[in-house]
Amino acid sequence: TGRGAAALARRWRGTPLWAKALAGLGLLVAAVVCFFLFVFQWNWLRGPLAHQISGRLHRPVAITGDLNAHIWSWSPQATVNGLVIGNPDWAGREPMARLPRLTVSVRVPELLRGRIVLPLVEADAPDVRLRRTADGRANWAFGDPKAPHALKLPAIRHFIIDAGQVRLDDRQRKLTFVGTVSSNERTTGAGRGIFVLDGKGVLNAAPFDAHVTGGPLLNVDPDRPYPFNAQVTAGATRVSAVGTIPHPFDLSRFSSQLKLSGQDLSDLYRLTGLALPVTPPYSLSGGFARVNSDYAFQHFRGRVGDSDLNGDAAISDRAGRPMLTADLRSRRLNLADLGAVIGAAPRDIARHTLS
């Protein structure tokens, strides 16, 4: 063994300097890896990660629980326990969102191509509280609080929401809402994975109910349209929509078949922000579509009072204040039904005023 050691020493002395440097670098990398594997704790990153998220959202963020990660994979995964997202100063001290446990994984090959694809997002018992003031400031707007916003999430293959709670206090629309949201991941049979948002509240002093369902959130294809069904009741107003979102989790674009009915078109103001004329009872149906800040109610038909009504309407919300243009046609028009458009009050509802 002594001869072998001596021979090894002579061989080392004869090794080129660049090779010695490369070997030293390899030992250093190995030492760092060993330190990472046996000493490093993911909880050391709780503070820096919370600070990074806080800077992006422009509001306080805290991680009160453990932080875990599994990175040796083409789909690394991280779990954050006790994520608390605060509110902007004007919205009070109560947090905007509490997520007791959030798990997210990302596809590295897609990330290298400049595209974010999340194989898994799992939220256990999230509690989200949304607020909007009478002057239009919304705590879910992370840029200009008065600008129109639509939810745009990265492509998610497998989305699990368990026992979620959502609360909305919208002073601008005079709307309060408390609901539950779930993807029914733990159910069995045909309902497994179905997205459900169900809740009740008050809109302009009248009862408000919403029931929204979507297709299974298992193996979602970002390039395959995602189906949804929505039923909203606000006092005497009924809204029904059956449609699709071309790219799941991007609500800036969608299309549906829409049905509207109620006692007065002006009652839609609290739901839409549009100051529509006072009318008799109505029932309309047609194709509805959104593209960013532009909306279209196309080829609709129905009745308003004793008059038939059909046509097309377009709404632009680019300036933060909706503007409506419409092309309306009628074969049997009773002027009393649309009298408010030309300055008169419709029959039987002259005393109606917007509250």
PDB file of C-alpha atoms in Angstrom, residues 278 335-352:
ATOM      1  CA  VAL A 278     -86.677  51.155 -17.155  1.00  0.00           C
ATOM      2  CA  LEU A 335     -94.029  52.259 -27.866  1.00  0.00           C
ATOM      3  CA  ALA A 336     -95.231  52.118 -24.273  1.00  0.00           C
ATOM      4  CA  ASP A 337     -92.797  49.234 -23.644  1.00  0.00           C
ATOM      5  CA  LEU A 338     -89.731  51.296 -24.610  1.00  0.00           C
ATOM      6  CA  GLY A 339     -91.108  54.679 -23.658  1.00  0.00           C
ATOM      7  CA  ALA A 340     -88.254  55.342 -21.208  1.00  0.00           C
ATOM      8  CA  VAL A 341     -85.820  55.382 -24.138  1.00  0.00           C
ATOM      9  CA  ILE A 342     -87.574  58.440 -25.574  1.00  0.00           C
ATOM     10  CA  GLY A 343     -88.219  60.123 -22.230  1.00  0.00           C
ATOM     11  CA  ALA A 344     -91.491  58.596 -21.037  1.00  0.00           C
ATOM     12  CA  ALA A 345     -92.054  56.165 -18.175  1.00  0.00           C
ATOM     13  CA  PRO A 346     -93.283  52.684 -19.143  1.00  0.00           C
ATOM     14  CA  ARG A 347     -96.833  51.827 -18.193  1.00  0.00           C
ATOM     15  CA  ASP A 348     -97.497  50.396 -14.742  1.00  0.00           C
ATOM     16  CA  ILE A 349     -93.932  51.198 -13.514  1.00  0.00           C
ATOM     17  CA  ALA A 350     -93.789  54.965 -13.640  1.00  0.00           C
ATOM     18  CA  ARG A 351     -92.952  55.013  -9.942  1.00  0.00           C
ATOM     19  CA  HIS A 352     -89.862  52.793 -10.381  1.00  0.00           C
TER      20      HIS A 352
END
